[in-house]
Short mmCIF file of C-alpha atoms (C1' of nucleotides) in Angstrom, two decimals:
data_model
loop_
_atom_site.label_atom_id
_atom_site.label_comp_id
_atom_site.label_asym_id
_atom_site.label_seq_id
_atom_site.Cartn_x
_atom_site.Cartn_y
_atom_site.Cartn_z
CA MET D 1 -0.04 -0.05 -0.02
CA GLU D 2 1.33 3.33 -0.91
CA GLN D 3 -0.60 4.85 1.77
CA LEU D 4 1.91 3.19 4.30
CA ASP D 5 5.02 4.27 2.28
CA GLN D 6 3.74 7.94 2.53
CA HIS D 7 3.80 7.85 6.19
CA ASN D 8 7.05 6.17 6.63
CA LEU D 9 5.38 3.03 8.06
CA ARG D 10 6.78 -0.43 7.54
CA ILE D 11 4.81 -2.37 5.56
CA THR D 12 4.61 -5.49 7.51
CA LYS D 13 2.17 -8.36 6.65
CA GLN D 14 -0.01 -7.93 9.79
CA ARG D 15 -0.24 -3.84 9.10
CA GLN D 16 -0.93 -4.76 5.31
CA LEU D 17 -3.77 -7.39 6.00
CA ILE D 18 -5.39 -5.17 9.00
CA LEU D 19 -5.54 -2.46 6.45
CA ASP D 20 -7.17 -4.65 3.65
CA GLU D 21 -9.35 -6.26 5.73
CA LEU D 22 -10.78 -3.14 7.01
CA CYS D 23 -10.84 -1.34 3.49
CA SER D 24 -12.79 -4.32 1.79
CA VAL D 25 -15.60 -4.09 4.39
CA THR D 26 -18.38 -1.22 4.87
CA SER D 27 -19.38 -2.56 8.08
CA HIS D 28 -17.47 -0.39 10.65
CA PRO D 29 -15.92 -3.54 12.62
CA THR D 30 -14.64 -3.26 16.20
CA ALA D 31 -11.11 -4.06 16.94
CA ASP D 32 -12.25 -7.49 17.71
CA GLU D 33 -14.10 -8.13 14.70
CA LEU D 34 -11.43 -7.17 12.51
CA TYR D 35 -8.78 -9.72 14.96
CA GLN D 36 -11.41 -12.29 14.00
CA MET D 37 -11.25 -11.33 10.20
CA VAL D 38 -7.74 -10.87 9.98
CA ARG D 39 -6.91 -14.29 12.09
CA LYS D 40 -8.36 -16.47 9.25
CA ARG D 41 -5.58 -15.25 7.05
CA LEU D 42 -2.84 -14.74 9.74
CA PRO D 43 -3.79 -17.17 12.64
CA LYS D 44 -1.01 -16.17 15.07
CA ILE D 45 -1.33 -12.38 14.77
CA SER D 46 -2.45 -10.99 18.56
CA LEU D 47 -5.28 -8.68 19.59
CA GLY D 48 -2.65 -6.27 20.97
CA THR D 49 -1.15 -5.73 17.30
CA VAL D 50 -4.80 -5.05 15.88
CA TYR D 51 -4.86 -2.55 18.45
CA ARG D 52 -1.38 -1.19 17.87
CA ASN D 53 -1.71 -0.97 14.21
CA LEU D 54 -5.23 0.62 14.20
CA GLU D 55 -4.04 3.47 16.78
CA ILE D 56 -1.06 4.15 14.41
CA LEU D 57 -3.17 3.89 11.03
CA SER D 58 -5.73 6.25 12.75
CA ASP D 59 -3.25 8.67 13.93
CA CYS D 60 -1.54 8.97 10.28
CA GLY D 61 -5.10 9.85 9.00
CA ILE D 62 -4.94 6.88 6.84
CA ILE D 63 -8.30 5.21 8.45
CA GLN D 64 -10.82 6.51 11.03
CA LYS D 65 -11.37 5.71 14.49
CA LEU D 66 -15.12 5.86 15.48
CA ASP D 67 -16.29 6.57 19.00
CA ILE D 68 -19.94 6.50 18.38
CA GLY D 69 -21.67 4.88 21.15
CA GLY D 70 -21.82 1.51 22.69
CA THR D 71 -18.76 0.13 24.70
CA GLN D 72 -16.39 -0.82 21.82
CA LYS D 73 -14.70 1.41 19.41
CA ARG D 74 -15.44 0.76 15.82
CA PHE D 75 -13.02 1.73 12.63
CA ASP D 76 -13.70 2.94 9.24
CA GLY D 77 -11.41 2.17 6.15
CA ASN D 78 -12.93 5.31 4.79
CA ALA D 79 -10.77 8.19 6.19
CA SER D 80 -12.64 11.37 4.61
CA THR D 81 -15.70 12.87 6.41
CA HIS D 82 -18.92 11.37 6.34
CA TYR D 83 -21.46 10.93 8.61
CA HIS D 84 -22.68 7.73 10.03
CA VAL D 85 -25.95 6.25 11.67
CA ARG D 86 -26.42 3.57 14.36
CA CYS D 87 -28.87 1.29 15.35
CA SER D 88 -29.57 1.87 19.10
CA ARG D 89 -30.99 -1.72 19.44
CA CYS D 90 -28.12 -3.92 17.66
CA GLY D 91 -25.11 -1.35 17.24
CA ARG D 92 -24.98 -1.74 13.46
CA VAL D 93 -23.24 1.18 11.91
CA ASP D 94 -24.30 2.43 8.27
CA ASP D 95 -22.80 5.15 6.23
CA LEU D 96 -24.56 7.96 5.07
CA SER D 97 -24.66 9.67 1.91
CA ILE D 98 -25.07 13.19 2.90
CA PRO D 99 -22.74 15.70 1.55
CA PRO D 100 -20.74 16.97 4.48
CA ASP D 101 -21.26 20.61 5.48
CA PHE D 102 -18.16 21.84 5.83
CA ASN D 103 -19.71 25.25 6.65
CA VAL D 104 -20.83 24.62 9.86
CA GLU D 105 -17.52 24.35 11.42
CA LYS D 106 -16.93 28.35 10.41
CA THR D 107 -20.47 28.84 11.97
CA ALA D 108 -19.22 27.24 15.23
CA SER D 109 -15.84 29.09 14.88
CA ARG D 110 -17.60 32.32 15.29
CA LEU D 111 -19.69 31.03 18.49
CA THR D 112 -16.56 29.59 20.48
CA ARG D 113 -13.27 30.45 21.43
CA PHE D 114 -12.00 26.98 20.58
CA LYS D 115 -10.08 26.28 17.16
CA ILE D 116 -12.28 23.87 15.26
CA LEU D 117 -10.68 21.36 13.78
CA ARG D 118 -13.13 18.84 12.23
CA HIS D 119 -16.80 17.97 13.14
CA ARG D 120 -19.14 14.73 13.17
CA LEU D 121 -22.65 14.22 12.61
CA GLU D 122 -24.09 11.33 13.73
CA PHE D 123 -27.38 9.48 13.59
CA THR D 124 -29.18 7.29 15.93
CA GLY D 125 -32.14 5.06 15.07
CA LEU D 126 -33.51 1.55 14.32
CA CYS D 127 -31.62 -0.33 11.56
CA PRO D 128 -34.38 -2.34 9.18
CA ASP D 129 -33.73 -5.45 10.79
CA CYS D 130 -34.51 -3.69 14.46
CA GLN D 131 -37.75 -2.14 13.34
CA SER D 132 -40.14 -4.89 13.34
CA MET R 1 -37.84 17.11 42.00
CA GLU R 2 -41.06 16.66 39.92
CA GLN R 3 -38.80 15.32 37.10
CA LEU R 4 -38.15 12.41 39.02
CA ASP R 5 -42.04 11.68 40.14
CA GLN R 6 -42.94 12.21 36.95
CA HIS R 7 -41.07 9.21 35.92
CA ASN R 8 -42.00 7.00 38.97
CA LEU R 9 -38.44 7.18 40.27
CA ARG R 10 -38.44 7.51 43.98
CA ILE R 11 -36.64 10.21 45.45
CA THR R 12 -33.89 9.50 47.16
CA LYS R 13 -31.10 11.65 48.76
CA GLN R 14 -28.36 10.36 46.44
CA ARG R 15 -30.43 10.73 43.54
CA GLN R 16 -31.57 14.16 44.01
CA LEU R 17 -28.08 15.31 44.64
CA ILE R 18 -26.59 13.56 41.94
CA LEU R 19 -29.22 15.25 39.85
CA ASP R 20 -28.68 18.57 41.50
CA GLU R 21 -24.89 18.96 41.13
CA LEU R 22 -25.02 17.74 37.49
CA CYS R 23 -27.74 20.46 36.55
CA SER R 24 -25.81 23.16 38.93
CA VAL R 25 -22.76 22.65 36.39
CA THR R 26 -22.04 23.38 32.81
CA SER R 27 -18.87 21.18 32.65
CA HIS R 28 -20.12 17.67 31.61
CA PRO R 29 -18.50 16.00 33.99
CA THR R 30 -17.75 12.40 34.10
CA ALA R 31 -19.25 9.91 36.49
CA ASP R 32 -15.93 10.11 38.58
CA GLU R 33 -15.87 13.69 38.71
CA LEU R 34 -19.56 13.84 39.73
CA TYR R 35 -18.64 11.33 42.04
CA GLN R 36 -16.17 13.56 43.80
CA MET R 37 -18.56 16.67 43.68
CA VAL R 38 -21.37 14.76 45.40
CA ARG R 39 -19.31 13.20 47.80
CA LYS R 40 -18.44 16.57 49.39
CA ARG R 41 -22.32 16.82 50.61
CA LEU R 42 -22.60 12.89 50.94
CA PRO R 43 -19.15 11.43 51.97
CA LYS R 44 -20.66 7.60 52.13
CA ILE R 45 -22.22 7.53 48.44
CA SER R 46 -20.95 4.88 46.54
CA LEU R 47 -19.83 5.04 43.08
CA GLY R 48 -21.63 2.39 41.75
CA THR R 49 -24.88 4.35 43.02
CA VAL R 50 -23.70 7.32 40.91
CA TYR R 51 -23.15 5.09 37.92
CA ARG R 52 -26.63 3.34 38.66
CA ASN R 53 -28.60 6.71 38.83
CA LEU R 54 -26.86 8.19 35.77
CA GLU R 55 -27.78 5.25 33.60
CA ILE R 56 -31.50 5.51 35.13
CA LEU R 57 -31.67 9.24 34.74
CA SER R 58 -30.29 8.91 31.05
CA ASP R 59 -32.59 6.20 29.98
CA CYS R 60 -35.49 8.52 31.51
CA GLY R 61 -34.54 11.23 29.15
CA ILE R 62 -33.60 13.48 32.25
CA ILE R 63 -30.24 13.94 31.78
CA GLN R 64 -27.90 13.22 28.62
CA LYS R 65 -25.12 10.52 28.31
CA LEU R 66 -22.36 12.19 25.98
CA ASP R 67 -20.13 9.40 24.45
CA ILE R 68 -17.89 11.86 22.69
CA GLY R 69 -14.34 10.57 22.35
CA GLY R 70 -11.84 9.99 25.21
CA THR R 71 -12.09 6.86 27.26
CA GLN R 72 -14.94 7.89 29.84
CA LYS R 73 -18.32 8.95 29.60
CA ARG R 74 -19.72 12.58 30.22
CA PHE R 75 -22.94 13.55 31.66
CA ASP R 76 -25.06 16.92 30.86
CA GLY R 77 -27.86 17.91 32.79
CA ASN R 78 -29.26 19.72 30.01
CA ALA R 79 -31.41 16.80 28.16
CA SER R 80 -32.41 19.29 25.15
CA THR R 81 -30.57 18.50 21.96
CA HIS R 82 -27.58 20.86 21.57
CA TYR R 83 -24.36 20.73 20.25
CA HIS R 84 -20.76 20.41 22.01
CA VAL R 85 -17.01 21.00 21.39
CA ARG R 86 -14.21 19.06 22.58
CA CYS R 87 -10.71 19.72 23.34
CA SER R 88 -8.84 16.98 21.80
CA ARG R 89 -5.84 17.82 23.81
CA CYS R 90 -7.24 18.36 27.15
CA GLY R 91 -10.61 16.89 27.04
CA ARG R 92 -12.65 19.87 27.63
CA VAL R 93 -16.16 19.83 26.38
CA ASP R 94 -18.17 23.05 25.94
CA ASP R 95 -21.82 23.52 24.57
CA LEU R 96 -22.16 25.37 21.83
CA SER R 97 -24.69 27.92 20.91
CA ILE R 98 -25.74 26.79 17.31
CA PRO R 99 -29.44 26.31 16.84
CA PRO R 100 -30.17 22.76 16.38
CA ASP R 101 -31.26 21.86 12.75
CA PHE R 102 -33.68 18.91 12.59
CA ASN R 103 -34.00 19.09 9.16
CA VAL R 104 -31.02 17.15 8.80
CA GLU R 105 -32.87 14.26 10.43
CA LYS R 106 -35.25 14.30 7.42
CA THR R 107 -32.85 14.70 4.99
CA ALA R 108 -31.12 11.51 6.48
CA SER R 109 -34.24 9.92 6.72
CA ARG R 110 -34.95 10.17 3.09
CA LEU R 111 -31.08 8.79 2.45
CA THR R 112 -31.06 5.35 4.54
CA ARG R 113 -33.85 2.66 5.42
CA PHE R 114 -32.99 3.32 9.58
CA LYS R 115 -35.76 4.84 11.34
CA ILE R 116 -34.06 7.97 12.48
CA LEU R 117 -34.57 8.81 16.13
CA ARG R 118 -32.21 11.50 16.87
CA HIS R 119 -28.75 13.28 15.75
CA ARG R 120 -25.47 14.69 17.34
CA LEU R 121 -23.49 17.26 15.94
CA GLU R 122 -19.95 17.24 17.69
CA PHE R 123 -17.03 19.36 16.92
CA THR R 124 -13.29 18.56 17.72
CA GLY R 125 -10.65 21.18 18.14
CA LEU R 126 -8.36 23.04 20.65
CA CYS R 127 -9.69 25.26 23.65
CA PRO R 128 -8.42 28.35 24.39
CA ASP R 129 -5.91 27.31 26.93
CA CYS R 130 -4.63 24.59 24.89
CA GLN R 131 -4.14 26.63 21.69
CA SER R 132 -0.60 27.84 22.81
"C1'" DC A 1 29.11 -10.28 4.41
"C1'" DT A 2 28.98 -9.25 9.48
"C1'" DT A 3 27.86 -6.47 13.33
"C1'" DT A 4 24.76 -3.09 15.43
"C1'" DT A 5 20.87 -0.70 15.73
"C1'" DC A 6 16.14 -0.26 15.50
"C1'" DT A 7 11.39 -1.20 14.71
"C1'" DG A 8 7.63 -4.38 15.35
"C1'" DT A 9 6.20 -8.65 16.97
"C1'" DA A 10 3.44 -11.97 20.04
"C1'" DG A 11 1.89 -13.09 24.29
"C1'" DG A 12 0.39 -12.05 28.35
"C1'" DA A 13 -0.43 -9.19 32.34
"C1'" DA A 14 -1.75 -4.76 34.23
"C1'" DT A 15 -4.90 -1.02 33.95
"C1'" DG A 16 -8.98 1.42 34.35
"C1'" DG A 17 -13.70 2.55 33.61
"C1'" DT A 18 -17.77 0.51 34.37
"C1'" DT A 19 -21.58 -3.05 35.64
"C1'" DA A 20 -23.03 -6.82 38.54
"C1'" DC A 21 -23.84 -9.07 43.08
"C1'" DT A 22 -25.64 -9.24 47.82
"C1'" DA A 23 -27.13 -8.28 52.25
"C1'" DT A 24 -29.17 -3.93 54.23
"C1'" DT A 25 -31.66 0.12 54.60
"C1'" DT A 26 -34.80 3.39 52.64
"C1'" DT A 27 -38.75 4.88 50.37
"C1'" DT A 28 -43.46 4.57 49.72
"C1'" DA A 29 -48.35 2.69 49.46
"C1'" DC A 30 -51.92 1.05 52.20
"C1'" DG F 1 -46.97 1.64 61.50
"C1'" DT F 2 -46.08 -2.39 58.53
"C1'" DA F 3 -45.26 -4.78 54.33
"C1'" DA F 4 -43.69 -4.92 49.62
"C1'" DA F 5 -40.80 -2.73 46.40
"C1'" DA F 6 -36.76 -0.32 45.05
"C1'" DA F 7 -32.39 1.65 46.04
"C1'" DT F 8 -27.74 1.61 48.70
"C1'" DA F 9 -22.98 0.69 50.37
"C1'" DG F 10 -19.26 -1.89 49.43
"C1'" DT F 11 -17.23 -5.31 46.82
"C1'" DA F 12 -16.04 -8.20 43.38
"C1'" DA F 13 -16.17 -9.17 38.37
"C1'" DC F 14 -15.91 -7.48 33.78
"C1'" DC F 15 -14.17 -6.37 29.45
"C1'" DA F 16 -12.14 -3.22 26.15
"C1'" DT F 17 -8.09 -1.39 25.78
"C1'" DT F 18 -2.92 -0.35 26.68
"C1'" DC F 19 1.47 -1.60 28.66
"C1'" DC F 20 5.29 -4.59 29.08
"C1'" DT F 21 8.95 -7.61 28.09
"C1'" DA F 22 11.72 -10.80 25.48
"C1'" DC F 23 12.47 -11.66 20.70
"C1'" DA F 24 12.79 -11.68 15.40
"C1'" DG F 25 13.75 -9.43 11.20
"C1'" DA F 26 14.97 -5.41 8.48
"C1'" DA F 27 17.91 -1.60 7.80
"C1'" DA F 28 22.43 0.85 8.43
"C1'" DA F 29 27.14 1.06 9.25
"C1'" DG F 30 31.33 -0.74 8.97
#
DNA sequence: CTTTTCTGTAGGAATGGTTACTATTTTTAC
DNA sequence: GTAAAAATAGTAACCATTCCTACAGAAAAG
């Protein structure tokens, strides 16, 4: 992955595989779910390695760490700003195809002395499966 | 508190005090911070009681549980929809006086099969103290 | 090519926020 | 006042995440 090169990160089997698996999926998996996925191809990888690499990759802005309710954090292979819906019953997280509105950051800047760096819009609701 | 009556919650010293302290403050404290606050007036209260009541009160919609990054959850005595800024360096959370935009919920509804229940807009940035 | 240095790894132990459990006390309805 | 229901304090357990240690392989230097 050229993304790894750009950040001077070594390309290790583990790192590459974690990134590949995360990017191949739209389900916003938890660290543990990703660990199970990666283990199918690399059974000896440790959960600690998964956590460490997810941390590194999100620090570099290659992936996104989602802190979106529930006890576990979730991860998103798509690092660009976009919005999410989360099912309050089963925890499922989907992407939402609303175009991100960066004007709110300007509006917010006028109303606070914080230096605004980014924003996050999240919806809570019931997924199709949980509505019945 | 008439809010407690309305939800058929028993009015205990502990519950009342937790709610009072939380509502008297705009700092969005963590459970542990609130525990320290309440302990000044009721030294024998247990941390478990604080957690249990915060859970109950937020389930009833009397307060708000904020899942806003960082390792700990934060609590807000203002249960109505409003937006927050969080300092990525020190964790401080402030309210933002942007009028909430409920239209985004309608927009989102059109773009997903989820039944939208609520939304949350959060900003990340640097607080005045951390900008230097 | 060989040695040294550096980075990343696995695996397990430790941490810390939160929740669950239990015996006891408090609240509320009658 | 009394009994039933619910809440409490205190402690133990839980579980997601982070930290630690010894080790292995790659990169850099000689």
